[in-house]
Coordinates of C-alpha atoms in Angstrom, one line a residue:
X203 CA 45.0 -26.3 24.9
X204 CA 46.1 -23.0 24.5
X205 CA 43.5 -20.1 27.0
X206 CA 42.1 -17.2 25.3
X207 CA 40.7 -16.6 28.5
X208 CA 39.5 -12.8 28.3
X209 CA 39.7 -12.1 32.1
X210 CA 40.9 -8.7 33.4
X211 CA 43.6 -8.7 36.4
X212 CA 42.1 -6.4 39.0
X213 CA 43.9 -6.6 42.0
X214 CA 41.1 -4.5 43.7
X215 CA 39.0 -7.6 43.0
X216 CA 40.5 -10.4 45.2
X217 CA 38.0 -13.5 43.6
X218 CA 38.8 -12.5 39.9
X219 CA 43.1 -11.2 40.6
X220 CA 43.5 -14.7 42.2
X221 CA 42.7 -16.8 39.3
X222 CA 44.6 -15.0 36.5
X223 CA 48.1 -16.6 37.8
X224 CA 46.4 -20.2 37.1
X225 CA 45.4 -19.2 33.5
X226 CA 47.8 -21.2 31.2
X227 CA 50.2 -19.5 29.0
X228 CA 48.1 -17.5 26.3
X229 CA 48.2 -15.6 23.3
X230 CA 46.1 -14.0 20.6
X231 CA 46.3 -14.4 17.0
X232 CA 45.4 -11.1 14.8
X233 CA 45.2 -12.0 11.0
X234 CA 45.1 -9.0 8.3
X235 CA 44.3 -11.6 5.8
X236 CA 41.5 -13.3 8.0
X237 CA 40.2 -10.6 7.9
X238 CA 40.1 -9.5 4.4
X239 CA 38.3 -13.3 3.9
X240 CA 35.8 -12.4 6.4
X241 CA 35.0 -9.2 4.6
X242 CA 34.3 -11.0 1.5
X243 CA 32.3 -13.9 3.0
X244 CA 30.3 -10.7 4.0
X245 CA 30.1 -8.9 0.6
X246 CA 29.1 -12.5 -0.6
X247 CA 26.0 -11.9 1.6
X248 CA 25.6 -8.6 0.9
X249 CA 24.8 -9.1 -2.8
X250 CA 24.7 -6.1 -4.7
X251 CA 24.4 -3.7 -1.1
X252 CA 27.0 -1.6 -0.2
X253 CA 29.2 -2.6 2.9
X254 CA 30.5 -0.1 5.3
X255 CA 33.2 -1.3 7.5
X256 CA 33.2 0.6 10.8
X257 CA 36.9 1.1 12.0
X258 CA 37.5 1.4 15.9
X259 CA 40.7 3.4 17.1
X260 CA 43.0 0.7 18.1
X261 CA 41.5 -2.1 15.6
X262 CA 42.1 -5.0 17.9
X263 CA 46.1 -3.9 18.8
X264 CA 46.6 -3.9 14.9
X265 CA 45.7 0.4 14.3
X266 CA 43.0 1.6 12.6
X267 CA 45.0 2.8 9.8
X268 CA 46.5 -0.8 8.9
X269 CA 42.8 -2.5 9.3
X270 CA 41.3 0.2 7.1
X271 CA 44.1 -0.2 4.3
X272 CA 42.9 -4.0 4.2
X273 CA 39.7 -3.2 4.3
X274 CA 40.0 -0.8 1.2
X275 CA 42.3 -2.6 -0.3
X276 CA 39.3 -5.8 -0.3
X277 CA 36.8 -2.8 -2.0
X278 CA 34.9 -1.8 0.6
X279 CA 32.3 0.9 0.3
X280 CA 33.0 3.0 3.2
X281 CA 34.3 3.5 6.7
X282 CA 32.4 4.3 9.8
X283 CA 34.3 6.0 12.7
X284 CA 33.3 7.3 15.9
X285 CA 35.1 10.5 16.6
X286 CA 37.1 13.2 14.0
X287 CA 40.0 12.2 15.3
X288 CA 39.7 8.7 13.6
X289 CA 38.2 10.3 10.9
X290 CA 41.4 12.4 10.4
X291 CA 43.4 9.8 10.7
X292 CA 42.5 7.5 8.0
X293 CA 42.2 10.9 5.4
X294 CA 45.7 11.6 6.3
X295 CA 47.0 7.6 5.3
X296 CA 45.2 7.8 2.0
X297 CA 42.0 6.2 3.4
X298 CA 40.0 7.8 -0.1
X299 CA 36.7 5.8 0.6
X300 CA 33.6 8.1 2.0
X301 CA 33.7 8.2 5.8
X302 CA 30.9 8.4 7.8
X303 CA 30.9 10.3 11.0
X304 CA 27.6 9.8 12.6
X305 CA 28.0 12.5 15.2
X306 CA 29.1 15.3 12.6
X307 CA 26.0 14.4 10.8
X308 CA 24.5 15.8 14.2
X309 CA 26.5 18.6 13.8
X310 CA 25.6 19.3 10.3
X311 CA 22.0 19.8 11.0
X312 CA 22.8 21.7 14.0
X313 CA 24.6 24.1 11.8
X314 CA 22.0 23.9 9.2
X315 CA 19.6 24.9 11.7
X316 CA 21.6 27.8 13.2
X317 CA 22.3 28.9 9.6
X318 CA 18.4 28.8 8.7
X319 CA 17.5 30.8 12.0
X320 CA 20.0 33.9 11.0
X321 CA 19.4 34.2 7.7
X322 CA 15.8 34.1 8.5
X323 CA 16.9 37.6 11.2
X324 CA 18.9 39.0 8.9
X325 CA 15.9 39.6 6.7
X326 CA 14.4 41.0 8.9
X327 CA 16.7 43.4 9.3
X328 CA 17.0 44.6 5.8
X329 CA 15.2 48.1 6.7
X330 CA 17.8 48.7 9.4
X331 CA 20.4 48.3 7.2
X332 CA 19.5 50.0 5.0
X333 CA 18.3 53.1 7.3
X334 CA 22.0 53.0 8.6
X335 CA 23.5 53.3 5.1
X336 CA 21.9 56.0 4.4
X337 CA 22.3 57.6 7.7
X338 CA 26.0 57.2 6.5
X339 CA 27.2 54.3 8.0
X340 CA 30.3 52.6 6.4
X341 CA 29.9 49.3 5.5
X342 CA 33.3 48.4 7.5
X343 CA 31.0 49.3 10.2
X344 CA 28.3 47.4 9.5
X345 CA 30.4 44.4 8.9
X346 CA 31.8 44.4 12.2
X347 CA 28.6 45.2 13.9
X348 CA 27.2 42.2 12.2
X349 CA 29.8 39.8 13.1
X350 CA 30.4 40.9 17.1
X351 CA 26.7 40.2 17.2
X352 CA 26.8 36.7 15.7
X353 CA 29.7 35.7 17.4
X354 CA 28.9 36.6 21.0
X355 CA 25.5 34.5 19.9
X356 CA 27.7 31.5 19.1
X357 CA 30.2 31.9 21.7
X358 CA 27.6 31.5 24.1
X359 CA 26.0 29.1 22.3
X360 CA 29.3 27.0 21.6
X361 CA 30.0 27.0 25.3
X362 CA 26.7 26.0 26.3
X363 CA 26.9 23.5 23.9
X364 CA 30.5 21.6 24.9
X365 CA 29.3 22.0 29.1
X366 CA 26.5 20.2 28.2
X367 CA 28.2 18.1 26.1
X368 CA 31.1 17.5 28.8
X369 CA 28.5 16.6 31.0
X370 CA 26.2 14.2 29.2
X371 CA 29.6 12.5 27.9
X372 CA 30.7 11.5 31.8
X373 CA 26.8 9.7 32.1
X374 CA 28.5 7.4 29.9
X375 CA 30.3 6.3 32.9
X376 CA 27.0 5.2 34.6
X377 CA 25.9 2.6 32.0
X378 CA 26.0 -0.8 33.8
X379 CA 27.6 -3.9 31.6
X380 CA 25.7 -6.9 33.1
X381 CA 28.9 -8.4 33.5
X382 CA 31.0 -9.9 36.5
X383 CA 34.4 -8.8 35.3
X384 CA 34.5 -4.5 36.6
X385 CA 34.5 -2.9 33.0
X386 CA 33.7 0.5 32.9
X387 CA 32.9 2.8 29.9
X388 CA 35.4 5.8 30.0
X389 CA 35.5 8.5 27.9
X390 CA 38.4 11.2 28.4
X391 CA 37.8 14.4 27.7
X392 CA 39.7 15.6 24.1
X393 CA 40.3 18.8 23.0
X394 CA 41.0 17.8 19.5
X395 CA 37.1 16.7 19.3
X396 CA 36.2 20.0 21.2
X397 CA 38.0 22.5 19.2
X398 CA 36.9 20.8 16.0
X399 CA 33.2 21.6 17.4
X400 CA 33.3 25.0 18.3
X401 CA 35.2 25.8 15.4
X402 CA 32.2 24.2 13.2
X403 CA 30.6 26.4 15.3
X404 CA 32.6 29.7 15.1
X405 CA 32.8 29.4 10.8
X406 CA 29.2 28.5 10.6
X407 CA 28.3 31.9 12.4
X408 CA 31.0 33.7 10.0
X409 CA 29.6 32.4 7.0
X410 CA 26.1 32.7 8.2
X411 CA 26.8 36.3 9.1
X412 CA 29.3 37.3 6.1
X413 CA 26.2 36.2 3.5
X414 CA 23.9 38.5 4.7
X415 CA 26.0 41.5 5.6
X416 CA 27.5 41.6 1.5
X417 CA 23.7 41.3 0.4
X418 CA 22.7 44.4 2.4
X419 CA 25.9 46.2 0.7
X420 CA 24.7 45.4 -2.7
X421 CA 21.1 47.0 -2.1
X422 CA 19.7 49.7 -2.8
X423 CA 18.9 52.1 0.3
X424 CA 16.4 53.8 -1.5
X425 CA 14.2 50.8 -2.8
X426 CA 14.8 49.5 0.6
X427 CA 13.3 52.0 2.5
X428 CA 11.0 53.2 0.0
X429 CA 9.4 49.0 0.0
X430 CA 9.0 48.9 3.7
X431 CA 7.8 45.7 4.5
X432 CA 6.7 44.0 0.8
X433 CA 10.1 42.4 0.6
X434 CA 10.6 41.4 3.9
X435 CA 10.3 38.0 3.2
X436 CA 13.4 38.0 0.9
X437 CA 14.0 37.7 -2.7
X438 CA 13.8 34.3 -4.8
X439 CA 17.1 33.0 -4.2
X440 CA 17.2 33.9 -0.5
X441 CA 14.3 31.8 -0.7
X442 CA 14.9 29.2 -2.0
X443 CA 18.4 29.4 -0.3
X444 CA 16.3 29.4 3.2
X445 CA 14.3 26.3 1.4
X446 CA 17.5 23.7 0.7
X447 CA 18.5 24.7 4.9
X448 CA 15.4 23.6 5.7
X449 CA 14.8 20.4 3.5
X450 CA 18.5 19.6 4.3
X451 CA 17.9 19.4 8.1
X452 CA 15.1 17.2 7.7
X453 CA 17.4 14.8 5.4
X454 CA 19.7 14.5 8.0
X455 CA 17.2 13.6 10.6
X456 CA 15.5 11.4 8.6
X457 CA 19.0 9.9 7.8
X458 CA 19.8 9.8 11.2
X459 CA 16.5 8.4 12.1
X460 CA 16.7 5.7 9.6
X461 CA 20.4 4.7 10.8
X462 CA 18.5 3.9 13.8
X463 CA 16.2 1.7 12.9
X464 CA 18.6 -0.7 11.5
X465 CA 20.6 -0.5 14.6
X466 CA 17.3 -1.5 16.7
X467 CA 16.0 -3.8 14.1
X468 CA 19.7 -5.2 14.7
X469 CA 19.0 -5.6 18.2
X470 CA 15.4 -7.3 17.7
X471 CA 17.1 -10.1 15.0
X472 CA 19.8 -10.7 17.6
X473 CA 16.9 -11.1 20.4
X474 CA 15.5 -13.4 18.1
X475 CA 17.9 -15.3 16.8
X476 CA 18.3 -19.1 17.6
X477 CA 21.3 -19.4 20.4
X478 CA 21.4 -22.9 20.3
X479 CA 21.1 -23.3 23.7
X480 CA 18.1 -22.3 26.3
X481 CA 19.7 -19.4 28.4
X482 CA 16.0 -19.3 30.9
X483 CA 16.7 -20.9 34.6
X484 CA 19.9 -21.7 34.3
X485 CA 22.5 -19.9 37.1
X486 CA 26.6 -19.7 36.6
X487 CA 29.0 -20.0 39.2
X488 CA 32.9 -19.5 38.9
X489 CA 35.8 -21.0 41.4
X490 CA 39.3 -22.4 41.6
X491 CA 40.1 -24.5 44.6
X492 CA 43.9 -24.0 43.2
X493 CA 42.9 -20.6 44.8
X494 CA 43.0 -22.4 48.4
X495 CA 46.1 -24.8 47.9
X496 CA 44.5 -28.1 46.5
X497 CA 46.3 -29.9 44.0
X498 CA 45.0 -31.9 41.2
X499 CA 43.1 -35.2 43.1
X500 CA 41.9 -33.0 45.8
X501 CA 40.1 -30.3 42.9
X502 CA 38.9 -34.0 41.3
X503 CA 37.2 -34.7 44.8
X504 CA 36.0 -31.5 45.2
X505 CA 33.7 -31.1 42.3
X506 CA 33.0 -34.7 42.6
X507 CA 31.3 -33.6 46.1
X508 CA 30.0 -30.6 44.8
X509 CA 27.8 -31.9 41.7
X510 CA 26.4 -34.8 44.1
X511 CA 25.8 -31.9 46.8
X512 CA 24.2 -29.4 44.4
X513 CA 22.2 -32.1 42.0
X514 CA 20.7 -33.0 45.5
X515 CA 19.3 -29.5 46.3
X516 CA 15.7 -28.9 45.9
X517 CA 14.8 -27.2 42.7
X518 CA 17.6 -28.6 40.8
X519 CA 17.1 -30.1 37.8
X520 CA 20.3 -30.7 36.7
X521 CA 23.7 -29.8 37.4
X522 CA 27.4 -29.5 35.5
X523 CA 30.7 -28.2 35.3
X524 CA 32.7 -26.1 32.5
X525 CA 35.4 -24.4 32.0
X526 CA 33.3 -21.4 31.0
X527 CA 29.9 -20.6 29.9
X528 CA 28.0 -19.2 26.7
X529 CA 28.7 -15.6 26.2
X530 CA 30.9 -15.4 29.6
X531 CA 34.5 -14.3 28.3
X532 CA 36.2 -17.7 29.1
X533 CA 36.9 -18.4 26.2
X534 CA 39.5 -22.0 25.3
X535 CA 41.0 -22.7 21.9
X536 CA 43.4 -25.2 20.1
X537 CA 45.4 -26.3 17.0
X538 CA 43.1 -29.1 15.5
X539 CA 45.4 -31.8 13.2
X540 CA 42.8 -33.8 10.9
X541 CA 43.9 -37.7 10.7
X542 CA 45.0 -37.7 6.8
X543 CA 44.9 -34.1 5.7
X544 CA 48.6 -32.8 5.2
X545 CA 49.3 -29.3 6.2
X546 CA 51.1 -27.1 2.8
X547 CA 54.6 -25.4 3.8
X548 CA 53.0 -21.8 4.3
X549 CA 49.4 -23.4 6.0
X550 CA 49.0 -23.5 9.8
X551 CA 47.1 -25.9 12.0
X552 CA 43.3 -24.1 12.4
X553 CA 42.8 -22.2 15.7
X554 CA 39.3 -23.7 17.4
X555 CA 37.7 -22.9 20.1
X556 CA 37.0 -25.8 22.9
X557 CA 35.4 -26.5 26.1
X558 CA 36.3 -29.0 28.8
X559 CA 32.6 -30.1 30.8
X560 CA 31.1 -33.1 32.1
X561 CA 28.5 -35.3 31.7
X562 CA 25.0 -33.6 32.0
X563 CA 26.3 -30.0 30.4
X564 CA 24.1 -30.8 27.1
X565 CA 21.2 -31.6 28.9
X566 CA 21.6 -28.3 31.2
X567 CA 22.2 -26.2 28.8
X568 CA 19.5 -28.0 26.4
X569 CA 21.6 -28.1 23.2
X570 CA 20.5 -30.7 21.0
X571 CA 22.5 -33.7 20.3
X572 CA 22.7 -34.1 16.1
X573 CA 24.2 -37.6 16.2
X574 CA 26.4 -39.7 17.9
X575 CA 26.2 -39.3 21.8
X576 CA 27.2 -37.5 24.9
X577 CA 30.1 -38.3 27.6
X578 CA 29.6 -40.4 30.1
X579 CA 31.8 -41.1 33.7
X580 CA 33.2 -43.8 31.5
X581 CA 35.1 -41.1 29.6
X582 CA 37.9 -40.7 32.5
X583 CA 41.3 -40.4 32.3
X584 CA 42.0 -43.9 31.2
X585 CA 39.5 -44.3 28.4
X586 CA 40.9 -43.3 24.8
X587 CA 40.4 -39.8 24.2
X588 CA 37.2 -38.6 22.9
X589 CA 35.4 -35.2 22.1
X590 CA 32.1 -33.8 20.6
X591 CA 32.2 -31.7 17.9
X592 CA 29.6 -28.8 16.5
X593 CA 27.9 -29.0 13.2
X594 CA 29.9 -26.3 11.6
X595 CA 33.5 -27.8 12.3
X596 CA 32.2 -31.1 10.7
X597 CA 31.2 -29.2 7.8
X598 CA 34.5 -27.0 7.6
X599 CA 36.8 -29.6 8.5
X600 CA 35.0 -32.9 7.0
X601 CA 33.3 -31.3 3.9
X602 CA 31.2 -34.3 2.6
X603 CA 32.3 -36.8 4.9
X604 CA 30.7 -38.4 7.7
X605 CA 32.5 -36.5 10.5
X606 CA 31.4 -39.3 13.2
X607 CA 34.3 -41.4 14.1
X608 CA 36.9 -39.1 12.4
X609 CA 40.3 -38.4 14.5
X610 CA 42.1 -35.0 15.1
X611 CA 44.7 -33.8 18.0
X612 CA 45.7 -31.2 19.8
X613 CA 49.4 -30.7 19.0
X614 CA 51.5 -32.5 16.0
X615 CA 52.6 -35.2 18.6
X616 CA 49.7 -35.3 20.8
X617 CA 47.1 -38.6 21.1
X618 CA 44.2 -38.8 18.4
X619 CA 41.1 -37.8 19.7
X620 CA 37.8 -39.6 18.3
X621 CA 34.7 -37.5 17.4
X622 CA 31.9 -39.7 19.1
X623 CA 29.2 -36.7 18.7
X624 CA 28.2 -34.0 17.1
X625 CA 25.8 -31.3 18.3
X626 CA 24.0 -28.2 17.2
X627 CA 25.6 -24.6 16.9
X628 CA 26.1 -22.7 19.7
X629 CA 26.7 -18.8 20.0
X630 CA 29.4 -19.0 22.4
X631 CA 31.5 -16.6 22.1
X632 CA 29.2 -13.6 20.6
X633 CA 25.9 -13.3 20.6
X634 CA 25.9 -13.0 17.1
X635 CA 28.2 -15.6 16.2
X636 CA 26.3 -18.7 15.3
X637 CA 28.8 -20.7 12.8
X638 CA 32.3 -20.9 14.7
X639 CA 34.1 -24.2 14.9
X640 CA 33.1 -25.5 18.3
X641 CA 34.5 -29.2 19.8
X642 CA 34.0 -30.6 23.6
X643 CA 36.5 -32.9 25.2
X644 CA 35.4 -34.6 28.8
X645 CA 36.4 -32.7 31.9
X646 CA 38.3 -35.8 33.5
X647 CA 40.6 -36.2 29.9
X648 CA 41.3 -32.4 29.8
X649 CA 41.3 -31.4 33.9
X650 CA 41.2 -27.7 34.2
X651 CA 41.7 -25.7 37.8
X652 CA 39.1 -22.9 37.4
X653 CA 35.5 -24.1 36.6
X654 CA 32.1 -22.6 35.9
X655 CA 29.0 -24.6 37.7
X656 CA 26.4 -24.4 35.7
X657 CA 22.8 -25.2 37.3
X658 CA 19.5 -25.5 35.8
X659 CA 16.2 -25.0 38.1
X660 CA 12.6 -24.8 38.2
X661 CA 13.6 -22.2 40.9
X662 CA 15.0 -18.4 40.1
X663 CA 19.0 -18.3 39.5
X664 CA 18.4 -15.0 41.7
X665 CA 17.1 -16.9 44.6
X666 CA 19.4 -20.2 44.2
X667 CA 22.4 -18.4 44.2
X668 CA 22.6 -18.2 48.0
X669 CA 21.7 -21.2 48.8
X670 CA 24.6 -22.7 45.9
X671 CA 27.1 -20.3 47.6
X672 CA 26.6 -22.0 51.0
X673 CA 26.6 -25.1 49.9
X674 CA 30.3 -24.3 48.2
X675 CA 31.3 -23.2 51.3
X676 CA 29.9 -26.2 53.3
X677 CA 32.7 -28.1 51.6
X678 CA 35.1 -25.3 51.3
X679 CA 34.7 -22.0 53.5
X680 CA 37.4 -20.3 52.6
X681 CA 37.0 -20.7 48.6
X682 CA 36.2 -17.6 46.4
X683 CA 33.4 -17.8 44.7
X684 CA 32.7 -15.1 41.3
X685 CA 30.4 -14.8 38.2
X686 CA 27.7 -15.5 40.3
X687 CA 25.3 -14.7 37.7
X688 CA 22.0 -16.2 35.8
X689 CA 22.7 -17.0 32.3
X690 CA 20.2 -14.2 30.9
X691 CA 22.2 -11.9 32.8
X692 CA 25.6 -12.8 30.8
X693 CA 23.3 -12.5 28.0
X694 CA 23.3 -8.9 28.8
X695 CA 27.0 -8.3 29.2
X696 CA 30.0 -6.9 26.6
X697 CA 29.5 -10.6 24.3
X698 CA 25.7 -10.4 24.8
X699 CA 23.0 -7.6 23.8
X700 CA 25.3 -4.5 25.1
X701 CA 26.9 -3.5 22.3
X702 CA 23.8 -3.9 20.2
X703 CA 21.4 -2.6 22.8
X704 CA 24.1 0.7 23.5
X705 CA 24.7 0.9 19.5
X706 CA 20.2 1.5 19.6
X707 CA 20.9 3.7 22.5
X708 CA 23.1 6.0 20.9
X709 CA 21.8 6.2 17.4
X710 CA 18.4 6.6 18.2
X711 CA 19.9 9.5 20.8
X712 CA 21.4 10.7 17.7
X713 CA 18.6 10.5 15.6
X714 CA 16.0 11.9 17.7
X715 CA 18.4 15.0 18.0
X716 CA 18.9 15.3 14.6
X717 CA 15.1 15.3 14.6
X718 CA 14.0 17.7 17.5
X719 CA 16.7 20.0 15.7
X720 CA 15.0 20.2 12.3
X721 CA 11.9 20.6 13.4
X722 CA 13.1 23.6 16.0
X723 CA 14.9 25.0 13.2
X724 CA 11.8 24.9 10.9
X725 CA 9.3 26.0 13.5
X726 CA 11.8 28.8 14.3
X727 CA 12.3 29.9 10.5
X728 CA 8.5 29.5 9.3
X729 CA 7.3 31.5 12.6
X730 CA 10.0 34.0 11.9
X731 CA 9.0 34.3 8.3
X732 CA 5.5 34.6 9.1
X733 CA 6.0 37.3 11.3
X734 CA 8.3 39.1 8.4
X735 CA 5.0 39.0 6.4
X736 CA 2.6 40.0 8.7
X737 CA 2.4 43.7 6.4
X738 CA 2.1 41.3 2.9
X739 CA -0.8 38.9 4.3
X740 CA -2.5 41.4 6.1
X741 CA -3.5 43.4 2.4
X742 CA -3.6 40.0 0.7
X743 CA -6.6 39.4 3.2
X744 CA -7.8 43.1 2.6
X745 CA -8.2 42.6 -0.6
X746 CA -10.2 38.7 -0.9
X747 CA -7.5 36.8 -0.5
X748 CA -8.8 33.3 1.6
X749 CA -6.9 31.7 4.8
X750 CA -6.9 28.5 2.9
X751 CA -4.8 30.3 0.1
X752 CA -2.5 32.1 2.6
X753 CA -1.6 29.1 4.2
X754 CA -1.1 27.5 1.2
X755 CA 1.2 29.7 0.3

């Protein structure tokens, strides 16, 4: 059995440095054209949707570029990325497909908005100019009067803008992973991503203020002045210019919004969905006597001790051991050889993923038992090799066969290993991964070092845990014990709800921004407006006009 054991060396964390030295030799496999088939199981399910394949900088070690150019080259719609940067990158391979950039969306109506608010001054500021042209001032002048003023407004605002930016971006540092291995969410600060912002922000005051400024040149002075007020509120196209600003901010928030929703409706299906196992009361445990010096029949004591120790405490209702647990980032897999199916010259042995336990895990863990049945202590070292498959590698690897009592092994010359068992799904590895190949093999035919004990309790993991500890240390005092954690709480970590719960987190932050920015901007450009036309609605009232049909209007 070959570890894909995802555990971080920390030597600054004694319990977790100690037990990467007893991992076995490991290695990950990185597929391009996996990948392209897992695309189009996906567009299978997608029907006639659009698919948007959302690219992460380093891809898994592969490069974004390389998993993007699979990607497109298996038609998909679009890309999302996180940052320009990525963005960028894919443009300049040839990436043609849209790309989606859900923070310059942000942007976009940020600019929309500050684009909105000026034009909406610069009206009311036609008078002015026009008083200064025909005072005699150049429009050179007035060009460059019109542009220091914008840009000291958005150099200030820029700068206010990447500070607070800056800051809010090292809270990210703060977010806790509900996980026992020390990740931490880092973001380093990159210029790249900040120059690209406030040079949106410089152009969009240029353009903003350019706009305005040639329209004044193109007046008349005279009309201007002699008006007054009656065409303060600008002409048609400056209207309806003002209009598409304002009815594209609220697109973007409501696109924003709505981008959202699926992420939290997302995050409620996962919630939801059927684990295949009963996460409540249960309470994980990690060690490695290998840690302290004992050698193979001393850890087989050990645990021995242990489960009869621990299944004797009160409040226990049962009690097993594990390699790893559900969701907990110890993760086992192996080449699986079917008895009578021939491998092609260009075909490799399938990669799944497997779990030494012992008797009692599928009771503690309640995960139903399909057919067949469990281990037992008879299942030692000396009875013929056994294991317990899942229902989806009997239906992948025995389609429309009887899988019970079908052989496999572990290597080309290893024993044959019976399937006596097969049991429901189980989202192991990912919270969202329901249909992966799964087998079991008993703990006393596949011995490993490091060991998860896995206890479920009519009492709270929190307040068993100390009790468990103690007892370990009864036997053993000077054994490190880690992933102390209830089962619910790995539920919450990096392979659980986090991603989907900080995906909601960040796209509702991103769409309530997107929101509170078009309805500033359109607060700020109909009260600005209004005010324009205080001269207009005042005689339309002189003269009969209602308030119904003023506000109407």
């Amino acid at each position: 059995m070959h570890n894909l054991a995802n555990l971080i060396h920390n030597p600054s964390v004694p319990e977790i440095a100690s037990t990467t030295k007893l991992l076995r030799p490991t290695w990950a496999e990185i597929s391009l054209s996996k990948l392209r088939r897992n695309y189009e199981r996906v567009r299978k399910l997608a029907g006639t949707r659009r698919v948007m394949g959302v690219v992460k900088a380093d891809a898994y070690g592969h490069g974004a570029v390389p998993v993007a150019k699979a990607l497109a080259a298996a038609c998909v719609d679009w890309f999302g990325v996180a940052t320009v940067e990525e963005a960028l990158e894919l443009r300049a391979a040839g990436v043609e497909q849209p790309i989606l950039l859900l923070g310059g969306l942000v942007l976009l109506v940020a600019c929309f908005n500050v684009a909105s608010m000026l034009i909406a001054r610069a009206l009311g500021r036609q008078r002015e100019m026009a008083l200064r042209v025909s005072l005699g001032a150049s429009r050179s002048r007035l060009l460059r009067q019109t542009l220091a003023e914008t840009l000291v407004l958005a150099l200030l605002g820029g700068t206010g803008g990447l500070v607070l930016g800056y800051w809010l971006v090292g809270l990210l540092g703060l977010i806790h992973v509900g996980n026992s291995i020390p990740l931490e969410l880092s973001v380093q600060f990159d210029w790249r991503v900040y120059t690209f912002a406030f040079g949106a922000c410089l152009i969009t005051a240029v353009v903003v203020a350019l706009a305005p400024a040639f329209r004044a040149f193109r007046a008349n002075p005279n009309e201007e002045l002699r008006e007054g007020g009656a065409r303060l509120s600008g002409g048609v196209r400056t209207q309806r210019l003002r209009r598409a600003l304002v009815v594209t901010q609220l697109a973007g928030s409501l696109f924003l919004l709505v981008m959202a929703g699926l992420f939290v409706r997302g995050l409620g299906k996962a919630e939801n969905a059927n684990l295949g196992f009963d996460p409540h009361g249960v309470l994980d445990l990690s060690m490695n006597p290998s840690d302290v010096g004992y050698n193979e029949a001393q850890t087989k004591e050990f645990y021995k001790r242990l489960l009869d120790h621990v299944r004797a405490m009160p409040g226990v209702q049962s009690a097993t051991l594990a390699m790893g647990a559900p969701l907990s980032g110890f993760v086992g897999a192996s080449s699986v050889y079917v008895q009578g199916q021939v491998l092609g010259p260009n075909e490799h042995a399938p990669q799944v993923i497997t779990e030494p336990i012992t008797p009692g895990y599928f009771p503690t863990l309640r995960i139903p038992l399909l057919r067949g049945r469990t281990f037992t202590d008879a299942d030692d070292e000396k009875a013929p090799p056994v294991a317990m498959i899942n229902q989806a590698m009997a239906s992948q690897l025995w389609p429309g066969q009887d899988a019970l009592g079908q052989q496999f092994r572990t290597s080309e010359k290893g024993p044959w290993i019976r399937v006596v068992g097969i049991a429901g799904n189980v989202n192991y590895v990912f919270i969202a991964d329901h249909d992966r190949p799964f087998f079991y093999r008993p703990m006393a035919q596949d011995p490993v070092g490091l060991r998860t004990l896995q206890i479920r309790s009519a009492i709270a993991p929190e307040a068993l845990a100390p009790a468990v500890t103690r007892e370990i240390h009864s036997l053993e005092p000077r054994l490190p014990v880690f992933g102390v954690q209830s089962l619910e709480e790995a539920m919450e970590g990096p392979n659980g709800f986090m991603l989907f719960r900080l995906g909601a987190s960040v796209a509702g932050s991103l769409g309530l921004l997107g929101l509170v920015l078009a309805v500033v901007g359109l607060y700020g450009v109909i009260a600005y407006t209004v005010n324009l036309r205080r001269h207009e609605i005042a005689i339309r009232m002189a003269i009969g006009a209602s308030e119904r049909n003023v506000f109407a209007d």
